[in-house]
Amino acid sequence: MKQHVVVYKSLPADLQDRLESEFEVTSFESINAGNREAFIAALGTAHGMIGASLPITNDMLDGAPLLTIASTISVGVDNFDLAYFRRRGLMLAHTPGVLNEATADTIFSLILASARRIVELAELVKAGKWTGSIGESLFGVNVHGKTLGMLGMGRIGSAVARRAHHGFGMKIIYHNTRPNPEAEKELAATYVSREELFRQADFVCPMLPLTPQTERTIGAQEFSLMKASAIFINASRGKIVDEAALIDALRKKTIYGAGLDVFEKEPLSADSPLLQLPNVVALPHIGSATHETRRAMAELAVQNLIDGLRGAQPQHLAV
Ligand code: DGY
């Protein structure tokens, strides 16, 4: 008998066909209030599951006694309780690597857009308000030659730092769980304490996974260390930041601005105070969202799932 796979985010047609040629497949384009019960019921006979952007609770998995692997189409695994996976001996596969460059491009666009006020000024032009040479009140600040502070210098952090060093002549400082000798050699990056990073950087860019240890790890204390001219960039996870403290720092101009791709609660509510602040550039969690990269992530996630179900070791296991 074929093994049963539950797909909970739509896949490219050829990858869907690939799964259907080998497994019995139940598919949902995405999960919402209307199909949640059906999704949970389908897990009841599932050997594998694949999808993204949905918190998978232990309750859901308790009802999936046959499950051996969950394959997420993301590098982040914060939608799962890793301890639960370990307890049950389940595999959790994810998609690191293939999204590094697209995510670094998003981060760099946030750096440029916030420093040069690209969104605000583009809106001014579209509104027909460009009536003469812009004055000093609409000038931005330089990016080239400034100091980038990477809190987390892993794969994506290094890709951001490469752009900053080679493309923009920026000085790189970083703080990480352990020093990164390649980044130090290739990018002249300097390891500093966490506190020094917040004090010295012109752009503070955390690139941390969301874990119980990193939840709200950046708050009022950290924003108070930053320069009044510094910009905060976040495209990792919104919950690593105390968002109320960030809003307070932006309102009081303790910091100059923020470029954000991620938020405490997503989608960001239309009445979020962040959207009232001219010194904020907000994006709808697009880190890896290019056609090519999302395709590569889906391919990798499907391969991870197939390997796991065939009894082989998937290439990328978080657990
Ligand atoms: C990831 O891959 O973790 C991206 O942030 C999408 O969630």
mmCIF file of C-alpha atoms and ligand atoms in Angstrom:
data_model
loop_
_atom_site.group_PDB
_atom_site.id
_atom_site.type_symbol
_atom_site.label_atom_id
_atom_site.label_comp_id
_atom_site.label_asym_id
_atom_site.label_seq_id
_atom_site.Cartn_x
_atom_site.Cartn_y
_atom_site.Cartn_z
ATOM 1 C CA MET A 1 0.000 0.000 0.000
ATOM 2 C CA LYS A 2 1.198 3.516 -0.820
ATOM 3 C CA GLN A 3 2.256 5.807 1.996
ATOM 4 C CA HIS A 4 0.025 8.840 2.614
ATOM 5 C CA VAL A 5 1.364 12.390 2.263
ATOM 6 C CA VAL A 6 -0.444 15.587 3.277
ATOM 7 C CA VAL A 7 0.512 18.713 1.322
ATOM 8 C CA TYR A 8 -0.566 21.929 3.055
ATOM 9 C CA LYS A 9 0.830 24.583 0.727
ATOM 10 C CA SER A 10 0.483 24.492 -3.051
ATOM 11 C CA LEU A 11 3.488 23.063 -4.879
ATOM 12 C CA PRO A 12 4.636 23.562 -8.493
ATOM 13 C CA ALA A 13 2.645 21.123 -10.670
ATOM 14 C CA ASP A 14 5.599 18.888 -11.588
ATOM 15 C CA LEU A 15 6.579 18.467 -7.939
ATOM 16 C CA GLN A 16 2.994 17.686 -7.006
ATOM 17 C CA ASP A 17 2.958 15.070 -9.833
ATOM 18 C CA ARG A 18 6.184 13.621 -8.504
ATOM 19 C CA LEU A 19 4.624 13.075 -5.092
ATOM 20 C CA GLU A 20 1.422 11.675 -6.588
ATOM 21 C CA SER A 21 3.340 9.136 -8.671
ATOM 22 C CA GLU A 22 4.758 7.578 -5.518
ATOM 23 C CA PHE A 23 2.337 8.333 -2.676
ATOM 24 C CA GLU A 24 -1.315 8.748 -1.920
ATOM 25 C CA VAL A 25 -1.573 12.539 -1.600
ATOM 26 C CA THR A 26 -4.109 14.795 0.119
ATOM 27 C CA SER A 27 -3.551 18.421 -0.839
ATOM 28 C CA PHE A 28 -4.595 21.775 0.549
ATOM 29 C CA GLU A 29 -3.546 25.020 -1.141
ATOM 30 C CA SER A 30 -3.238 26.555 2.300
ATOM 31 C CA ILE A 31 -4.957 26.030 5.621
ATOM 32 C CA ASN A 32 -7.743 28.324 6.804
ATOM 33 C CA ALA A 33 -10.665 28.180 9.224
ATOM 34 C CA GLY A 34 -12.784 26.462 6.543
ATOM 35 C CA ASN A 35 -10.473 23.469 5.926
ATOM 36 C CA ARG A 36 -8.587 23.187 9.218
ATOM 37 C CA GLU A 37 -10.674 20.263 10.459
ATOM 38 C CA ALA A 38 -10.194 18.401 7.161
ATOM 39 C CA PHE A 39 -6.429 19.014 7.376
ATOM 40 C CA ILE A 40 -6.280 17.632 10.914
ATOM 41 C CA ALA A 41 -8.377 14.633 9.858
ATOM 42 C CA ALA A 42 -6.029 13.948 6.916
ATOM 43 C CA LEU A 43 -3.060 13.884 9.288
ATOM 44 C CA GLY A 44 -4.747 10.930 10.992
ATOM 45 C CA THR A 45 -3.422 8.573 8.303
ATOM 46 C CA ALA A 46 -0.378 10.584 7.115
ATOM 47 C CA HIS A 47 3.146 9.161 6.950
ATOM 48 C CA GLY A 48 4.592 12.470 5.771
ATOM 49 C CA MET A 49 3.582 16.114 5.525
ATOM 50 C CA ILE A 50 4.943 19.040 3.526
ATOM 51 C CA GLY A 51 4.086 22.741 3.566
ATOM 52 C CA ALA A 52 4.917 26.089 5.137
ATOM 53 C CA SER A 53 3.625 29.162 6.955
ATOM 54 C CA LEU A 54 1.434 27.267 9.423
ATOM 55 C CA PRO A 55 2.143 26.683 13.109
ATOM 56 C CA ILE A 56 1.978 22.895 13.522
ATOM 57 C CA THR A 57 0.860 22.186 17.067
ATOM 58 C CA ASN A 58 1.579 19.090 19.115
ATOM 59 C CA ASP A 59 -2.186 18.488 19.311
ATOM 60 C CA MET A 60 -2.324 18.195 15.537
ATOM 61 C CA LEU A 61 0.572 15.741 15.554
ATOM 62 C CA ASP A 62 -0.853 13.686 18.428
ATOM 63 C CA GLY A 63 -3.554 12.765 15.948
ATOM 64 C CA ALA A 64 -0.975 11.588 13.400
ATOM 65 C CA PRO A 65 0.274 8.236 14.790
ATOM 66 C CA LEU A 66 1.808 7.055 11.492
ATOM 67 C CA LEU A 67 3.814 10.209 10.800
ATOM 68 C CA THR A 68 7.571 9.807 10.306
ATOM 69 C CA ILE A 69 8.567 13.111 8.681
ATOM 70 C CA ALA A 70 7.447 16.725 8.362
ATOM 71 C CA SER A 71 9.162 18.659 5.584
ATOM 72 C CA THR A 72 8.889 22.437 5.822
ATOM 73 C CA ILE A 73 9.433 24.671 2.789
ATOM 74 C CA SER A 74 11.418 27.156 4.864
ATOM 75 C CA VAL A 75 14.733 27.378 6.604
ATOM 76 C CA GLY A 76 13.048 28.508 9.825
ATOM 77 C CA VAL A 77 11.574 25.723 11.963
ATOM 78 C CA ASP A 78 9.830 27.887 14.540
ATOM 79 C CA ASN A 79 6.411 26.574 13.431
ATOM 80 C CA PHE A 80 7.263 23.271 15.150
ATOM 81 C CA ASP A 81 8.035 22.152 18.687
ATOM 82 C CA LEU A 82 11.457 20.562 18.223
ATOM 83 C CA ALA A 83 11.383 18.867 21.618
ATOM 84 C CA TYR A 84 8.166 17.099 20.582
ATOM 85 C CA PHE A 85 9.847 15.831 17.395
ATOM 86 C CA ARG A 86 12.776 14.511 19.416
ATOM 87 C CA ARG A 87 10.499 12.825 21.942
ATOM 88 C CA ARG A 88 8.576 11.034 19.227
ATOM 89 C CA GLY A 89 11.639 10.318 17.063
ATOM 90 C CA LEU A 90 10.090 12.188 14.120
ATOM 91 C CA MET A 91 12.171 13.805 11.394
ATOM 92 C CA LEU A 92 11.840 17.518 10.665
ATOM 93 C CA ALA A 93 13.395 18.541 7.343
ATOM 94 C CA HIS A 94 13.936 22.142 6.177
ATOM 95 C CA THR A 95 15.516 24.100 3.309
ATOM 96 C CA PRO A 96 18.699 25.953 4.268
ATOM 97 C CA GLY A 97 21.207 27.189 1.696
ATOM 98 C CA VAL A 98 19.094 27.752 -1.411
ATOM 99 C CA LEU A 99 17.525 30.929 -0.018
ATOM 100 C CA ASN A 100 20.666 32.674 1.227
ATOM 101 C CA GLU A 101 21.197 34.999 -1.707
ATOM 102 C CA ALA A 102 17.540 35.991 -2.272
ATOM 103 C CA THR A 103 17.126 36.733 1.428
ATOM 104 C CA ALA A 104 20.350 38.762 1.492
ATOM 105 C CA ASP A 105 19.017 40.738 -1.506
ATOM 106 C CA THR A 106 15.827 41.518 0.455
ATOM 107 C CA ILE A 107 17.860 42.628 3.445
ATOM 108 C CA PHE A 108 20.008 44.849 1.288
ATOM 109 C CA SER A 109 16.964 46.399 -0.324
ATOM 110 C CA LEU A 110 15.697 47.228 3.183
ATOM 111 C CA ILE A 111 19.054 48.798 4.062
ATOM 112 C CA LEU A 112 19.005 50.963 0.934
ATOM 113 C CA ALA A 113 15.303 51.786 1.094
ATOM 114 C CA SER A 114 15.439 52.874 4.738
ATOM 115 C CA ALA A 115 18.641 54.881 4.416
ATOM 116 C CA ARG A 116 17.639 56.642 1.190
ATOM 117 C CA ARG A 117 13.917 56.920 2.045
ATOM 118 C CA ILE A 118 13.066 55.191 -1.222
ATOM 119 C CA VAL A 119 9.474 54.205 -0.398
ATOM 120 C CA GLU A 120 8.536 57.556 1.119
ATOM 121 C CA LEU A 121 10.009 59.509 -1.814
ATOM 122 C CA ALA A 122 8.574 57.198 -4.469
ATOM 123 C CA GLU A 123 5.139 57.711 -2.902
ATOM 124 C CA LEU A 124 5.666 61.460 -3.015
ATOM 125 C CA VAL A 125 6.353 61.285 -6.755
ATOM 126 C CA LYS A 126 3.345 59.032 -7.384
ATOM 127 C CA ALA A 127 1.123 61.437 -5.446
ATOM 128 C CA GLY A 128 2.147 64.210 -7.853
ATOM 129 C CA LYS A 129 3.920 66.099 -5.048
ATOM 130 C CA TRP A 130 7.308 66.447 -6.752
ATOM 131 C CA THR A 131 7.124 70.131 -7.438
ATOM 132 C CA GLY A 132 10.812 71.098 -7.371
ATOM 133 C CA SER A 133 14.264 70.006 -6.276
ATOM 134 C CA ILE A 134 13.812 68.222 -2.943
ATOM 135 C CA GLY A 135 15.134 70.024 0.113
ATOM 136 C CA GLU A 136 17.324 68.860 2.953
ATOM 137 C CA SER A 137 14.318 67.682 4.944
ATOM 138 C CA LEU A 138 13.951 64.810 2.466
ATOM 139 C CA PHE A 139 17.619 63.824 2.204
ATOM 140 C CA GLY A 140 18.623 60.332 3.274
ATOM 141 C CA VAL A 141 21.869 59.061 4.774
ATOM 142 C CA ASN A 142 24.802 57.259 3.141
ATOM 143 C CA VAL A 143 25.029 53.485 3.067
ATOM 144 C CA HIS A 144 28.507 53.123 1.509
ATOM 145 C CA GLY A 145 31.347 53.372 3.977
ATOM 146 C CA LYS A 146 29.106 52.906 7.013
ATOM 147 C CA THR A 147 29.309 50.158 9.651
ATOM 148 C CA LEU A 148 27.075 47.102 9.359
ATOM 149 C CA GLY A 149 26.471 45.181 12.585
ATOM 150 C CA MET A 150 25.402 41.591 11.967
ATOM 151 C CA LEU A 151 23.913 39.910 15.015
ATOM 152 C CA GLY A 152 24.317 36.356 13.737
ATOM 153 C CA MET A 153 26.924 35.588 11.079
ATOM 154 C CA GLY A 154 25.679 32.335 9.592
ATOM 155 C CA ARG A 155 24.913 31.618 5.946
ATOM 156 C CA ILE A 156 22.481 34.477 5.327
ATOM 157 C CA GLY A 157 24.377 36.908 7.559
ATOM 158 C CA SER A 158 27.553 36.212 5.582
ATOM 159 C CA ALA A 159 25.718 36.790 2.275
ATOM 160 C CA VAL A 160 24.526 40.189 3.547
ATOM 161 C CA ALA A 161 28.011 41.053 4.792
ATOM 162 C CA ARG A 162 29.539 40.109 1.410
ATOM 163 C CA ARG A 163 27.275 42.595 -0.353
ATOM 164 C CA ALA A 164 28.115 45.239 2.242
ATOM 165 C CA HIS A 165 31.878 44.687 2.098
ATOM 166 C CA HIS A 166 32.477 44.102 -1.602
ATOM 167 C CA GLY A 167 29.684 46.264 -3.011
ATOM 168 C CA PHE A 168 29.405 49.159 -0.577
ATOM 169 C CA GLY A 169 32.812 49.393 1.127
ATOM 170 C CA MET A 170 31.155 48.984 4.521
ATOM 171 C CA LYS A 171 32.939 48.051 7.705
ATOM 172 C CA ILE A 172 31.544 44.789 9.106
ATOM 173 C CA ILE A 173 31.248 44.071 12.798
ATOM 174 C CA TYR A 174 29.449 41.002 14.079
ATOM 175 C CA HIS A 175 28.397 39.045 17.119
ATOM 176 C CA ASN A 176 27.687 35.334 16.919
ATOM 177 C CA THR A 177 27.465 32.262 19.127
ATOM 178 C CA ARG A 178 31.006 31.547 17.936
ATOM 179 C CA PRO A 179 33.519 33.499 15.830
ATOM 180 C CA ASN A 180 33.330 33.038 12.064
ATOM 181 C CA PRO A 181 36.948 32.926 10.800
ATOM 182 C CA GLU A 182 35.921 32.827 7.104
ATOM 183 C CA ALA A 183 33.949 36.064 7.473
ATOM 184 C CA GLU A 184 36.874 37.632 9.303
ATOM 185 C CA LYS A 185 39.271 36.638 6.520
ATOM 186 C CA GLU A 186 37.075 37.229 3.483
ATOM 187 C CA LEU A 187 35.176 40.314 4.676
ATOM 188 C CA ALA A 188 37.547 41.852 7.231
ATOM 189 C CA ALA A 189 34.692 41.351 9.703
ATOM 190 C CA THR A 190 35.477 42.111 13.348
ATOM 191 C CA TYR A 191 33.967 40.138 16.216
ATOM 192 C CA VAL A 192 32.568 42.458 18.915
ATOM 193 C CA SER A 193 30.491 41.994 22.043
ATOM 194 C CA ARG A 194 26.732 42.162 21.655
ATOM 195 C CA GLU A 195 26.680 45.490 23.462
ATOM 196 C CA GLU A 196 29.419 46.980 21.255
ATOM 197 C CA LEU A 197 27.534 45.866 18.167
ATOM 198 C CA PHE A 198 24.462 47.880 19.181
ATOM 199 C CA ARG A 199 26.647 50.860 20.150
ATOM 200 C CA GLN A 200 28.849 50.997 17.049
ATOM 201 C CA ALA A 201 26.718 49.887 14.091
ATOM 202 C CA ASP A 202 25.043 52.309 11.678
ATOM 203 C CA PHE A 203 22.870 49.404 10.537
ATOM 204 C CA VAL A 204 21.959 46.767 13.117
ATOM 205 C CA CYS A 205 20.848 43.588 11.378
ATOM 206 C CA PRO A 206 19.887 40.544 13.472
ATOM 207 C CA MET A 207 19.865 37.270 11.576
ATOM 208 C CA LEU A 208 18.788 34.865 14.306
ATOM 209 C CA PRO A 209 16.503 31.851 14.365
ATOM 210 C CA LEU A 210 13.461 32.192 16.625
ATOM 211 C CA THR A 211 13.909 29.928 19.649
ATOM 212 C CA PRO A 212 12.816 30.217 23.292
ATOM 213 C CA GLN A 213 16.259 31.774 23.922
ATOM 214 C CA THR A 214 16.007 34.425 21.206
ATOM 215 C CA GLU A 215 12.365 35.415 21.722
ATOM 216 C CA ARG A 216 12.262 39.194 22.426
ATOM 217 C CA THR A 217 16.027 39.231 22.736
ATOM 218 C CA ILE A 218 16.121 42.782 21.351
ATOM 219 C CA GLY A 219 14.221 45.341 23.401
ATOM 220 C CA ALA A 220 14.334 48.768 25.036
ATOM 221 C CA GLN A 221 17.824 48.174 26.468
ATOM 222 C CA GLU A 222 19.306 47.357 23.032
ATOM 223 C CA PHE A 223 17.539 50.253 21.260
ATOM 224 C CA SER A 224 18.853 52.629 23.918
ATOM 225 C CA LEU A 225 22.415 51.528 23.081
ATOM 226 C CA MET A 226 22.003 52.325 19.372
ATOM 227 C CA LYS A 227 23.123 55.619 17.817
ATOM 228 C CA ALA A 228 20.370 58.139 17.099
ATOM 229 C CA SER A 229 21.499 57.944 13.457
ATOM 230 C CA ALA A 230 21.339 54.124 13.285
ATOM 231 C CA ILE A 231 18.838 52.017 11.347
ATOM 232 C CA PHE A 232 17.404 48.720 12.567
ATOM 233 C CA ILE A 233 16.879 46.046 9.892
ATOM 234 C CA ASN A 234 14.988 42.812 10.593
ATOM 235 C CA ALA A 235 14.237 40.046 8.102
ATOM 236 C CA SER A 236 14.722 37.072 10.433
ATOM 237 C CA ARG A 237 11.698 36.710 12.743
ATOM 238 C CA GLY A 238 9.530 39.435 14.246
ATOM 239 C CA LYS A 239 9.266 37.733 17.611
ATOM 240 C CA ILE A 240 12.977 38.148 18.355
ATOM 241 C CA VAL A 241 12.144 41.845 18.914
ATOM 242 C CA ASP A 242 10.022 43.541 21.538
ATOM 243 C CA GLU A 243 7.934 45.377 18.940
ATOM 244 C CA ALA A 244 6.463 47.875 21.423
ATOM 245 C CA ALA A 245 10.015 48.899 22.401
ATOM 246 C CA LEU A 246 10.940 49.282 18.734
ATOM 247 C CA ILE A 247 7.904 51.501 18.113
ATOM 248 C CA ASP A 248 8.828 53.573 21.150
ATOM 249 C CA ALA A 249 12.428 54.001 19.949
ATOM 250 C CA LEU A 250 11.236 55.043 16.479
ATOM 251 C CA ARG A 251 8.668 57.492 17.854
ATOM 252 C CA LYS A 252 11.151 59.073 20.232
ATOM 253 C CA LYS A 253 13.810 59.082 17.496
ATOM 254 C CA THR A 254 16.185 57.141 19.752
ATOM 255 C CA ILE A 255 17.020 55.501 16.421
ATOM 256 C CA TYR A 256 16.769 56.919 12.897
ATOM 257 C CA GLY A 257 14.604 54.307 11.216
ATOM 258 C CA ALA A 258 13.780 50.669 10.584
ATOM 259 C CA GLY A 259 13.504 48.350 7.610
ATOM 260 C CA LEU A 260 11.291 45.396 8.505
ATOM 261 C CA ASP A 261 10.285 42.269 6.618
ATOM 262 C CA VAL A 262 8.989 40.428 9.695
ATOM 263 C CA PHE A 263 6.703 41.317 12.586
ATOM 264 C CA GLU A 264 5.559 40.029 15.951
ATOM 265 C CA LYS A 265 2.209 39.097 14.366
ATOM 266 C CA GLU A 266 1.887 38.414 10.640
ATOM 267 C CA PRO A 267 0.181 39.619 8.528
ATOM 268 C CA LEU A 268 0.864 42.997 10.156
ATOM 269 C CA SER A 269 -2.395 44.600 11.210
ATOM 270 C CA ALA A 270 -3.407 47.616 9.106
ATOM 271 C CA ASP A 271 -3.672 49.682 12.295
ATOM 272 C CA SER A 272 -0.148 48.873 13.507
ATOM 273 C CA PRO A 273 1.578 52.060 14.740
ATOM 274 C CA LEU A 274 4.567 50.989 12.629
ATOM 275 C CA LEU A 275 2.609 51.915 9.515
ATOM 276 C CA GLN A 276 2.100 55.469 10.772
ATOM 277 C CA LEU A 277 5.824 56.120 11.072
ATOM 278 C CA PRO A 278 7.528 57.701 8.046
ATOM 279 C CA ASN A 279 10.903 56.309 9.157
ATOM 280 C CA VAL A 280 9.745 52.683 8.716
ATOM 281 C CA VAL A 281 9.918 50.593 5.552
ATOM 282 C CA ALA A 282 7.652 47.543 5.944
ATOM 283 C CA LEU A 283 7.530 44.505 3.664
ATOM 284 C CA PRO A 284 5.172 41.484 3.791
ATOM 285 C CA HIS A 285 7.735 38.780 4.796
ATOM 286 C CA ILE A 286 9.262 38.446 1.323
ATOM 287 C CA GLY A 287 12.775 37.341 2.364
ATOM 288 C CA SER A 288 13.066 34.418 -0.038
ATOM 289 C CA ALA A 289 10.055 35.211 -2.243
ATOM 290 C CA THR A 290 11.418 35.081 -5.780
ATOM 291 C CA HIS A 291 10.172 32.612 -8.394
ATOM 292 C CA GLU A 292 13.570 30.937 -8.657
ATOM 293 C CA THR A 293 14.248 30.662 -4.940
ATOM 294 C CA ARG A 294 10.792 29.476 -3.919
ATOM 295 C CA ARG A 295 11.030 26.852 -6.670
ATOM 296 C CA ALA A 296 14.409 25.690 -5.347
ATOM 297 C CA MET A 297 13.018 25.539 -1.801
ATOM 298 C CA ALA A 298 10.004 23.485 -2.905
ATOM 299 C CA GLU A 299 12.278 21.077 -4.827
ATOM 300 C CA LEU A 300 14.519 20.618 -1.835
ATOM 301 C CA ALA A 301 11.593 20.119 0.546
ATOM 302 C CA VAL A 302 10.017 17.524 -1.762
ATOM 303 C CA GLN A 303 13.331 15.685 -2.059
ATOM 304 C CA ASN A 304 13.773 15.757 1.728
ATOM 305 C CA LEU A 305 10.295 14.278 2.139
ATOM 306 C CA ILE A 306 10.808 11.551 -0.451
ATOM 307 C CA ASP A 307 14.173 10.587 1.050
ATOM 308 C CA GLY A 308 12.674 10.408 4.519
ATOM 309 C CA LEU A 309 9.727 8.278 3.416
ATOM 310 C CA ARG A 310 11.997 5.941 1.457
ATOM 311 C CA GLY A 311 14.015 5.348 4.607
ATOM 312 C CA ALA A 312 17.054 7.355 3.462
ATOM 313 C CA GLN A 313 18.586 10.270 5.346
ATOM 314 C CA PRO A 314 17.133 13.572 4.079
ATOM 315 C CA GLN A 315 19.826 16.117 3.134
ATOM 316 C CA HIS A 316 18.648 18.776 5.598
ATOM 317 C CA LEU A 317 17.260 17.695 8.936
ATOM 318 C CA ALA A 318 16.626 20.190 11.731
ATOM 319 C CA VAL A 319 15.707 17.257 13.992
HETATM 320 C C1 DGY B 1 12.139 30.869 5.911
HETATM 321 O O1 DGY B 1 12.516 30.111 5.014
HETATM 322 O O2 DGY B 1 12.252 30.584 7.099
HETATM 323 C C2 DGY B 1 11.505 32.147 5.494
HETATM 324 O O3 DGY B 1 11.538 33.115 6.470
HETATM 325 C C3 DGY B 1 10.072 31.884 5.096
HETATM 326 O O4 DGY B 1 9.333 31.640 6.247
#
